[in-house]
Amino acid sequence: MKAGFLFPLLIFFSHISLLPGQADQKEPVAKDMLTPVYYGAGTEDAFRLEVDRFLEACRKVRFHHPLADDEGNIPDYVIHDWGKFGAGKPPWRSMQHHPASDFKVGGGQTEVPLYAAYDGRVTTFRDAPKYRHYLALTKIITDEDGRELGKLVTIYGHIDLDLNEAAGLLLDGKTVKQGELVSRHLYSETRGGPHLHFEIRYYRPGEQGSEEFYGMRMGEESRRLTEPGAGPWKLGYWDPEIGYGFGHPENHGVK
Ligand SMILES: [Zn+2]
């Protein structure tokens, strides 16, 4: 009797999964935020094909959730509307898109262990204008012949490197395995309350993987940001010479 009841439901749900746009497995779940050069290129343009090839290879990297411990436990968290990928950013929510997801754990806890999304090399940064302290996890993406297609760089922003180092966590320049502990502390004074700013960047071959290529075009450090946002991403300015753009965390299985 139970099976007879479930059968029509299964048919119903199997049809839902065939909605337009979901049938083709190559299509991303959510829109990535890419350089205006990409949206300005024709569909057969060499640069566009290069980006598509790289993104396809990147999406094969399934991420370990940054909040999941070695038993897969994830603490309660929220992503507020203004902390979602693509949200408009202050001062008037019309200056730039938010190229990341902001995870606020509990009521804004600061003791939040964070884990490596994939095997990679850690670099730590202090006094960064946007994120104060952050760590970057870098993985070189290659084709079948071992040729570099680009770099996958994930930024864990608003962490507290001083407290991490006091706790014996010194990872700058070291390689880590997927799921390994990379941080224990979020910075307590972050505006809007302590949270993890989780940002996925895509770089071109040969780039260092720490260059800024998108922002509000304010101040001396942003003088290379000359191209206005394009495609579905109209806010902010880009450096047309650097980077492919930002990945939507959901395209790597991180929600
Ligand atoms: Zn953020």
PDB file of C-alpha atoms and ligand atoms in Angstrom:
ATOM      1  CA  MET A   1       0.000   0.000   0.000  1.00  0.00           C
ATOM      2  CA  LYS A   2       2.821   2.334   0.918  1.00  0.00           C
ATOM      3  CA  ALA A   3       4.578   1.798  -2.414  1.00  0.00           C
ATOM      4  CA  GLY A   4       1.323   2.429  -4.289  1.00  0.00           C
ATOM      5  CA  PHE A   5       0.965   5.726  -2.490  1.00  0.00           C
ATOM      6  CA  LEU A   6       4.539   6.849  -3.166  1.00  0.00           C
ATOM      7  CA  PHE A   7       4.636   5.956  -6.851  1.00  0.00           C
ATOM      8  CA  PRO A   8       2.671   8.975  -8.204  1.00  0.00           C
ATOM      9  CA  LEU A   9       4.722  11.234  -5.934  1.00  0.00           C
ATOM     10  CA  LEU A  10       7.959   9.901  -7.388  1.00  0.00           C
ATOM     11  CA  ILE A  11       6.731  10.599 -10.900  1.00  0.00           C
ATOM     12  CA  PHE A  12       5.785  14.114  -9.811  1.00  0.00           C
ATOM     13  CA  PHE A  13       9.222  14.804  -8.344  1.00  0.00           C
ATOM     14  CA  SER A  14      11.106  13.242 -11.238  1.00  0.00           C
ATOM     15  CA  HIS A  15       9.365  15.744 -13.513  1.00  0.00           C
ATOM     16  CA  ILE A  16      10.355  18.651 -11.315  1.00  0.00           C
ATOM     17  CA  SER A  17      14.003  17.778 -11.832  1.00  0.00           C
ATOM     18  CA  LEU A  18      13.548  18.158 -15.583  1.00  0.00           C
ATOM     19  CA  LEU A  19      12.731  21.846 -15.492  1.00  0.00           C
ATOM     20  CA  PRO A  20      14.424  23.820 -18.293  1.00  0.00           C
ATOM     21  CA  GLY A  21      18.072  24.591 -17.623  1.00  0.00           C
ATOM     22  CA  GLN A  22      18.539  21.676 -15.259  1.00  0.00           C
ATOM     23  CA  ALA A  23      18.652  18.925 -17.848  1.00  0.00           C
ATOM     24  CA  ASP A  24      22.107  19.894 -19.102  1.00  0.00           C
ATOM     25  CA  GLN A  25      24.591  18.852 -16.419  1.00  0.00           C
ATOM     26  CA  LYS A  26      27.234  21.208 -17.785  1.00  0.00           C
ATOM     27  CA  GLU A  27      25.157  24.221 -16.839  1.00  0.00           C
ATOM     28  CA  PRO A  28      25.998  25.738 -13.457  1.00  0.00           C
ATOM     29  CA  VAL A  29      23.322  25.768 -10.758  1.00  0.00           C
ATOM     30  CA  ALA A  30      23.761  29.478 -10.159  1.00  0.00           C
ATOM     31  CA  LYS A  31      25.290  32.353 -12.116  1.00  0.00           C
ATOM     32  CA  ASP A  32      28.961  33.035 -11.478  1.00  0.00           C
ATOM     33  CA  MET A  33      30.095  36.668 -11.462  1.00  0.00           C
ATOM     34  CA  LEU A  34      32.542  37.031 -14.338  1.00  0.00           C
ATOM     35  CA  THR A  35      34.772  39.711 -15.831  1.00  0.00           C
ATOM     36  CA  PRO A  36      33.073  42.096 -18.326  1.00  0.00           C
ATOM     37  CA  VAL A  37      35.542  40.831 -20.961  1.00  0.00           C
ATOM     38  CA  TYR A  38      33.672  37.503 -20.833  1.00  0.00           C
ATOM     39  CA  TYR A  39      30.207  38.996 -21.378  1.00  0.00           C
ATOM     40  CA  GLY A  40      31.513  41.226 -24.158  1.00  0.00           C
ATOM     41  CA  ALA A  41      32.981  38.317 -26.123  1.00  0.00           C
ATOM     42  CA  GLY A  42      31.093  36.340 -28.769  1.00  0.00           C
ATOM     43  CA  THR A  43      30.155  32.750 -27.914  1.00  0.00           C
ATOM     44  CA  GLU A  44      32.962  31.405 -30.142  1.00  0.00           C
ATOM     45  CA  ASP A  45      35.563  33.905 -28.913  1.00  0.00           C
ATOM     46  CA  ALA A  46      38.823  32.283 -27.756  1.00  0.00           C
ATOM     47  CA  PHE A  47      38.788  34.016 -24.372  1.00  0.00           C
ATOM     48  CA  ARG A  48      35.229  32.951 -23.693  1.00  0.00           C
ATOM     49  CA  LEU A  49      36.002  29.321 -24.602  1.00  0.00           C
ATOM     50  CA  GLU A  50      39.075  29.472 -22.343  1.00  0.00           C
ATOM     51  CA  VAL A  51      36.950  30.675 -19.424  1.00  0.00           C
ATOM     52  CA  ASP A  52      34.246  28.054 -20.062  1.00  0.00           C
ATOM     53  CA  ARG A  53      36.841  25.280 -20.161  1.00  0.00           C
ATOM     54  CA  PHE A  54      38.440  26.467 -16.932  1.00  0.00           C
ATOM     55  CA  LEU A  55      35.089  26.839 -15.141  1.00  0.00           C
ATOM     56  CA  GLU A  56      34.046  23.361 -16.192  1.00  0.00           C
ATOM     57  CA  ALA A  57      37.273  21.968 -14.708  1.00  0.00           C
ATOM     58  CA  CYS A  58      36.816  24.062 -11.527  1.00  0.00           C
ATOM     59  CA  ARG A  59      33.287  22.809 -10.929  1.00  0.00           C
ATOM     60  CA  LYS A  60      34.615  19.262 -10.772  1.00  0.00           C
ATOM     61  CA  VAL A  61      36.295  20.268  -7.509  1.00  0.00           C
ATOM     62  CA  ARG A  62      33.665  19.387  -4.932  1.00  0.00           C
ATOM     63  CA  PHE A  63      34.163  21.459  -1.824  1.00  0.00           C
ATOM     64  CA  HIS A  64      34.219  20.357   1.761  1.00  0.00           C
ATOM     65  CA  HIS A  65      31.834  22.728   3.575  1.00  0.00           C
ATOM     66  CA  PRO A  66      34.032  25.297   5.393  1.00  0.00           C
ATOM     67  CA  LEU A  67      32.055  24.834   8.621  1.00  0.00           C
ATOM     68  CA  ALA A  68      31.895  21.009   8.575  1.00  0.00           C
ATOM     69  CA  ASP A  69      34.094  19.175  11.082  1.00  0.00           C
ATOM     70  CA  ASP A  70      35.670  15.773  10.382  1.00  0.00           C
ATOM     71  CA  GLU A  71      32.416  14.039  11.285  1.00  0.00           C
ATOM     72  CA  GLY A  72      30.446  16.257   8.909  1.00  0.00           C
ATOM     73  CA  ASN A  73      28.752  18.260  11.690  1.00  0.00           C
ATOM     74  CA  ILE A  74      27.874  21.809  10.681  1.00  0.00           C
ATOM     75  CA  PRO A  75      26.887  24.363  13.350  1.00  0.00           C
ATOM     76  CA  ASP A  76      23.712  26.433  12.943  1.00  0.00           C
ATOM     77  CA  TYR A  77      24.354  29.442  10.738  1.00  0.00           C
ATOM     78  CA  VAL A  78      22.506  32.105   8.761  1.00  0.00           C
ATOM     79  CA  ILE A  79      23.305  33.949   5.530  1.00  0.00           C
ATOM     80  CA  HIS A  80      21.445  37.262   5.663  1.00  0.00           C
ATOM     81  CA  ASP A  81      20.035  38.751   2.458  1.00  0.00           C
ATOM     82  CA  TRP A  82      22.800  41.349   2.343  1.00  0.00           C
ATOM     83  CA  GLY A  83      25.418  38.609   2.807  1.00  0.00           C
ATOM     84  CA  LYS A  84      24.258  36.527  -0.160  1.00  0.00           C
ATOM     85  CA  PHE A  85      26.296  36.081  -3.319  1.00  0.00           C
ATOM     86  CA  GLY A  86      25.528  38.952  -5.709  1.00  0.00           C
ATOM     87  CA  ALA A  87      23.784  41.196  -3.139  1.00  0.00           C
ATOM     88  CA  GLY A  88      24.229  44.948  -3.599  1.00  0.00           C
ATOM     89  CA  LYS A  89      26.730  46.427  -1.167  1.00  0.00           C
ATOM     90  CA  PRO A  90      26.617  49.579   0.975  1.00  0.00           C
ATOM     91  CA  PRO A  91      26.823  52.512   1.353  1.00  0.00           C
ATOM     92  CA  TRP A  92      23.610  52.500  -0.734  1.00  0.00           C
ATOM     93  CA  ARG A  93      23.582  48.864  -1.861  1.00  0.00           C
ATOM     94  CA  SER A  94      24.296  50.172  -5.329  1.00  0.00           C
ATOM     95  CA  MET A  95      28.107  50.326  -5.417  1.00  0.00           C
ATOM     96  CA  GLN A  96      29.210  46.745  -5.977  1.00  0.00           C
ATOM     97  CA  HIS A  97      27.960  43.189  -5.806  1.00  0.00           C
ATOM     98  CA  HIS A  98      28.941  40.966  -2.899  1.00  0.00           C
ATOM     99  CA  PRO A  99      31.125  38.273  -4.545  1.00  0.00           C
ATOM    100  CA  ALA A 100      30.835  35.832  -1.629  1.00  0.00           C
ATOM    101  CA  SER A 101      28.540  34.218   0.941  1.00  0.00           C
ATOM    102  CA  ASP A 102      28.632  35.465   4.546  1.00  0.00           C
ATOM    103  CA  PHE A 103      28.162  32.744   7.155  1.00  0.00           C
ATOM    104  CA  LYS A 104      27.115  33.965  10.578  1.00  0.00           C
ATOM    105  CA  VAL A 105      27.354  31.155  13.106  1.00  0.00           C
ATOM    106  CA  GLY A 106      24.998  30.989  16.095  1.00  0.00           C
ATOM    107  CA  GLY A 107      24.236  34.505  17.294  1.00  0.00           C
ATOM    108  CA  GLY A 108      27.572  35.769  15.952  1.00  0.00           C
ATOM    109  CA  GLN A 109      30.070  33.464  17.650  1.00  0.00           C
ATOM    110  CA  THR A 110      33.791  34.152  17.273  1.00  0.00           C
ATOM    111  CA  GLU A 111      35.129  30.706  18.162  1.00  0.00           C
ATOM    112  CA  VAL A 112      34.234  29.057  14.887  1.00  0.00           C
ATOM    113  CA  PRO A 113      36.509  26.326  13.475  1.00  0.00           C
ATOM    114  CA  LEU A 114      36.929  26.555   9.697  1.00  0.00           C
ATOM    115  CA  TYR A 115      38.120  23.762   7.424  1.00  0.00           C
ATOM    116  CA  ALA A 116      39.873  23.525   4.059  1.00  0.00           C
ATOM    117  CA  ALA A 117      37.424  23.296   1.163  1.00  0.00           C
ATOM    118  CA  TYR A 118      39.926  21.269  -0.909  1.00  0.00           C
ATOM    119  CA  ASP A 119      43.612  20.302  -1.010  1.00  0.00           C
ATOM    120  CA  GLY A 120      45.626  23.478  -1.512  1.00  0.00           C
ATOM    121  CA  ARG A 121      48.222  25.960  -0.368  1.00  0.00           C
ATOM    122  CA  VAL A 122      47.426  28.497   2.362  1.00  0.00           C
ATOM    123  CA  THR A 123      48.536  32.126   2.257  1.00  0.00           C
ATOM    124  CA  THR A 124      47.571  34.511   5.055  1.00  0.00           C
ATOM    125  CA  PHE A 125      47.044  38.274   4.732  1.00  0.00           C
ATOM    126  CA  ARG A 126      46.816  41.077   7.283  1.00  0.00           C
ATOM    127  CA  ASP A 127      45.673  44.692   6.984  1.00  0.00           C
ATOM    128  CA  ALA A 128      43.644  43.958   3.868  1.00  0.00           C
ATOM    129  CA  PRO A 129      41.353  46.924   3.132  1.00  0.00           C
ATOM    130  CA  LYS A 130      38.220  44.833   2.668  1.00  0.00           C
ATOM    131  CA  TYR A 131      38.630  41.840   4.933  1.00  0.00           C
ATOM    132  CA  ARG A 132      41.276  42.886   7.506  1.00  0.00           C
ATOM    133  CA  HIS A 133      42.723  39.388   8.112  1.00  0.00           C
ATOM    134  CA  TYR A 134      42.073  36.625   5.645  1.00  0.00           C
ATOM    135  CA  LEU A 135      43.530  33.397   4.372  1.00  0.00           C
ATOM    136  CA  ALA A 136      43.550  32.267   0.781  1.00  0.00           C
ATOM    137  CA  LEU A 137      43.469  28.615  -0.254  1.00  0.00           C
ATOM    138  CA  THR A 138      44.970  28.120  -3.711  1.00  0.00           C
ATOM    139  CA  LYS A 139      44.746  25.175  -6.075  1.00  0.00           C
ATOM    140  CA  ILE A 140      46.183  25.141  -9.576  1.00  0.00           C
ATOM    141  CA  ILE A 141      43.686  23.705 -12.047  1.00  0.00           C
ATOM    142  CA  THR A 142      45.205  21.767 -14.943  1.00  0.00           C
ATOM    143  CA  ASP A 143      43.941  19.989 -18.036  1.00  0.00           C
ATOM    144  CA  GLU A 144      44.476  16.277 -18.743  1.00  0.00           C
ATOM    145  CA  ASP A 145      48.026  17.022 -19.946  1.00  0.00           C
ATOM    146  CA  GLY A 146      48.958  18.894 -16.787  1.00  0.00           C
ATOM    147  CA  ARG A 147      48.851  22.316 -18.442  1.00  0.00           C
ATOM    148  CA  GLU A 148      47.662  25.124 -16.159  1.00  0.00           C
ATOM    149  CA  LEU A 149      44.146  26.339 -16.989  1.00  0.00           C
ATOM    150  CA  GLY A 150      44.034  28.794 -14.093  1.00  0.00           C
ATOM    151  CA  LYS A 151      43.928  29.098 -10.321  1.00  0.00           C
ATOM    152  CA  LEU A 152      41.083  28.384  -7.957  1.00  0.00           C
ATOM    153  CA  VAL A 153      41.452  30.627  -4.907  1.00  0.00           C
ATOM    154  CA  THR A 154      39.074  30.591  -1.959  1.00  0.00           C
ATOM    155  CA  ILE A 155      39.211  33.411   0.550  1.00  0.00           C
ATOM    156  CA  TYR A 156      38.230  33.000   4.184  1.00  0.00           C
ATOM    157  CA  GLY A 157      37.703  36.632   5.211  1.00  0.00           C
ATOM    158  CA  HIS A 158      37.237  38.308   8.621  1.00  0.00           C
ATOM    159  CA  ILE A 159      39.178  35.661  10.536  1.00  0.00           C
ATOM    160  CA  ASP A 160      41.486  36.542  13.457  1.00  0.00           C
ATOM    161  CA  LEU A 161      45.077  35.520  12.607  1.00  0.00           C
ATOM    162  CA  ASP A 162      46.448  36.843  15.922  1.00  0.00           C
ATOM    163  CA  LEU A 163      44.217  34.523  17.931  1.00  0.00           C
ATOM    164  CA  ASN A 164      44.847  31.663  15.492  1.00  0.00           C
ATOM    165  CA  GLU A 165      48.620  32.063  15.867  1.00  0.00           C
ATOM    166  CA  ALA A 166      48.332  32.325  19.656  1.00  0.00           C
ATOM    167  CA  ALA A 167      46.493  29.005  19.459  1.00  0.00           C
ATOM    168  CA  GLY A 168      49.390  27.482  17.471  1.00  0.00           C
ATOM    169  CA  LEU A 169      47.800  27.622  14.039  1.00  0.00           C
ATOM    170  CA  LEU A 170      50.525  28.945  11.684  1.00  0.00           C
ATOM    171  CA  LEU A 171      49.599  27.949   8.169  1.00  0.00           C
ATOM    172  CA  ASP A 172      51.071  30.654   5.933  1.00  0.00           C
ATOM    173  CA  GLY A 173      52.824  28.992   2.990  1.00  0.00           C
ATOM    174  CA  LYS A 174      51.771  25.480   4.003  1.00  0.00           C
ATOM    175  CA  THR A 175      49.768  22.967   2.045  1.00  0.00           C
ATOM    176  CA  VAL A 176      46.673  21.477   3.637  1.00  0.00           C
ATOM    177  CA  LYS A 177      44.382  18.578   2.890  1.00  0.00           C
ATOM    178  CA  GLN A 178      40.672  18.899   2.241  1.00  0.00           C
ATOM    179  CA  GLY A 179      38.798  19.048   5.566  1.00  0.00           C
ATOM    180  CA  GLU A 180      41.871  20.106   7.592  1.00  0.00           C
ATOM    181  CA  LEU A 181      41.416  22.808  10.237  1.00  0.00           C
ATOM    182  CA  VAL A 182      42.577  26.195   8.860  1.00  0.00           C
ATOM    183  CA  SER A 183      41.200  28.698  11.393  1.00  0.00           C
ATOM    184  CA  ARG A 184      39.666  28.727  14.862  1.00  0.00           C
ATOM    185  CA  HIS A 185      38.653  32.357  15.305  1.00  0.00           C
ATOM    186  CA  LEU A 186      36.549  34.964  13.551  1.00  0.00           C
ATOM    187  CA  TYR A 187      37.323  38.624  14.171  1.00  0.00           C
ATOM    188  CA  SER A 188      35.041  39.998  16.885  1.00  0.00           C
ATOM    189  CA  GLU A 189      34.815  43.582  15.558  1.00  0.00           C
ATOM    190  CA  THR A 190      33.639  42.921  12.010  1.00  0.00           C
ATOM    191  CA  ARG A 191      30.867  45.300  10.986  1.00  0.00           C
ATOM    192  CA  GLY A 192      27.509  43.516  11.071  1.00  0.00           C
ATOM    193  CA  GLY A 193      28.848  41.049  13.648  1.00  0.00           C
ATOM    194  CA  PRO A 194      31.456  38.273  13.377  1.00  0.00           C
ATOM    195  CA  HIS A 195      31.019  36.181  10.246  1.00  0.00           C
ATOM    196  CA  LEU A 196      32.958  34.210   7.656  1.00  0.00           C
ATOM    197  CA  HIS A 197      33.190  35.930   4.266  1.00  0.00           C
ATOM    198  CA  PHE A 198      33.580  32.940   1.925  1.00  0.00           C
ATOM    199  CA  GLU A 199      34.734  34.079  -1.531  1.00  0.00           C
ATOM    200  CA  ILE A 200      35.701  31.922  -4.507  1.00  0.00           C
ATOM    201  CA  ARG A 201      37.977  33.607  -7.067  1.00  0.00           C
ATOM    202  CA  TYR A 202      39.052  32.367 -10.476  1.00  0.00           C
ATOM    203  CA  TYR A 203      42.425  33.521 -11.834  1.00  0.00           C
ATOM    204  CA  ARG A 204      44.068  33.223 -15.242  1.00  0.00           C
ATOM    205  CA  PRO A 205      47.176  31.062 -15.749  1.00  0.00           C
ATOM    206  CA  GLY A 206      50.376  32.704 -14.550  1.00  0.00           C
ATOM    207  CA  GLU A 207      48.672  35.092 -12.130  1.00  0.00           C
ATOM    208  CA  GLN A 208      49.743  35.076  -8.506  1.00  0.00           C
ATOM    209  CA  GLY A 209      46.272  34.570  -7.132  1.00  0.00           C
ATOM    210  CA  SER A 210      46.213  37.504  -4.753  1.00  0.00           C
ATOM    211  CA  GLU A 211      45.532  40.349  -7.187  1.00  0.00           C
ATOM    212  CA  GLU A 212      42.385  42.442  -6.641  1.00  0.00           C
ATOM    213  CA  PHE A 213      40.348  42.628  -9.825  1.00  0.00           C
ATOM    214  CA  TYR A 214      36.936  43.928  -8.764  1.00  0.00           C
ATOM    215  CA  GLY A 215      35.563  46.624  -6.496  1.00  0.00           C
ATOM    216  CA  MET A 216      34.053  50.063  -6.068  1.00  0.00           C
ATOM    217  CA  ARG A 217      36.834  52.112  -7.745  1.00  0.00           C
ATOM    218  CA  MET A 218      37.644  54.283  -4.756  1.00  0.00           C
ATOM    219  CA  GLY A 219      41.171  55.213  -3.770  1.00  0.00           C
ATOM    220  CA  GLU A 220      44.603  54.697  -5.280  1.00  0.00           C
ATOM    221  CA  GLU A 221      44.658  50.882  -5.064  1.00  0.00           C
ATOM    222  CA  SER A 222      41.623  50.614  -7.339  1.00  0.00           C
ATOM    223  CA  ARG A 223      42.962  52.680 -10.265  1.00  0.00           C
ATOM    224  CA  ARG A 224      43.242  49.538 -12.413  1.00  0.00           C
ATOM    225  CA  LEU A 225      39.485  48.973 -12.079  1.00  0.00           C
ATOM    226  CA  THR A 226      38.428  50.629 -15.324  1.00  0.00           C
ATOM    227  CA  GLU A 227      35.683  48.406 -16.752  1.00  0.00           C
ATOM    228  CA  PRO A 228      32.098  48.742 -15.487  1.00  0.00           C
ATOM    229  CA  GLY A 229      30.337  45.486 -14.545  1.00  0.00           C
ATOM    230  CA  ALA A 230      28.511  43.734 -17.399  1.00  0.00           C
ATOM    231  CA  GLY A 231      26.199  40.826 -18.104  1.00  0.00           C
ATOM    232  CA  PRO A 232      23.932  40.119 -15.123  1.00  0.00           C
ATOM    233  CA  TRP A 233      26.363  42.037 -12.856  1.00  0.00           C
ATOM    234  CA  LYS A 234      26.026  45.775 -13.460  1.00  0.00           C
ATOM    235  CA  LEU A 235      27.570  47.149 -10.274  1.00  0.00           C
ATOM    236  CA  GLY A 236      31.236  47.757  -9.527  1.00  0.00           C
ATOM    237  CA  TYR A 237      34.348  48.009 -11.715  1.00  0.00           C
ATOM    238  CA  TRP A 238      36.835  45.429 -12.962  1.00  0.00           C
ATOM    239  CA  ASP A 239      40.448  45.187 -14.020  1.00  0.00           C
ATOM    240  CA  PRO A 240      40.017  43.846 -17.569  1.00  0.00           C
ATOM    241  CA  GLU A 241      43.542  42.351 -17.533  1.00  0.00           C
ATOM    242  CA  ILE A 242      43.297  40.193 -14.404  1.00  0.00           C
ATOM    243  CA  GLY A 243      41.124  37.302 -13.270  1.00  0.00           C
ATOM    244  CA  TYR A 244      38.127  35.473 -14.680  1.00  0.00           C
ATOM    245  CA  GLY A 245      35.736  36.370 -11.859  1.00  0.00           C
ATOM    246  CA  PHE A 246      34.018  34.902  -8.795  1.00  0.00           C
ATOM    247  CA  GLY A 247      32.371  31.529  -8.331  1.00  0.00           C
ATOM    248  CA  HIS A 248      28.939  31.075  -6.813  1.00  0.00           C
ATOM    249  CA  PRO A 249      29.523  28.810  -3.780  1.00  0.00           C
ATOM    250  CA  GLU A 250      26.468  26.723  -4.717  1.00  0.00           C
ATOM    251  CA  ASN A 251      28.236  25.667  -7.925  1.00  0.00           C
ATOM    252  CA  HIS A 252      30.734  23.915  -5.659  1.00  0.00           C
ATOM    253  CA  GLY A 253      28.076  22.430  -3.399  1.00  0.00           C
ATOM    254  CA  VAL A 254      28.439  24.999  -0.585  1.00  0.00           C
ATOM    255  CA  LYS A 255      25.139  26.477   0.599  1.00  0.00           C
TER     256      LYS A 255
HETATM  257 ZN    ZN B   1      31.061  39.345   2.941  1.00  0.00          ZN
END
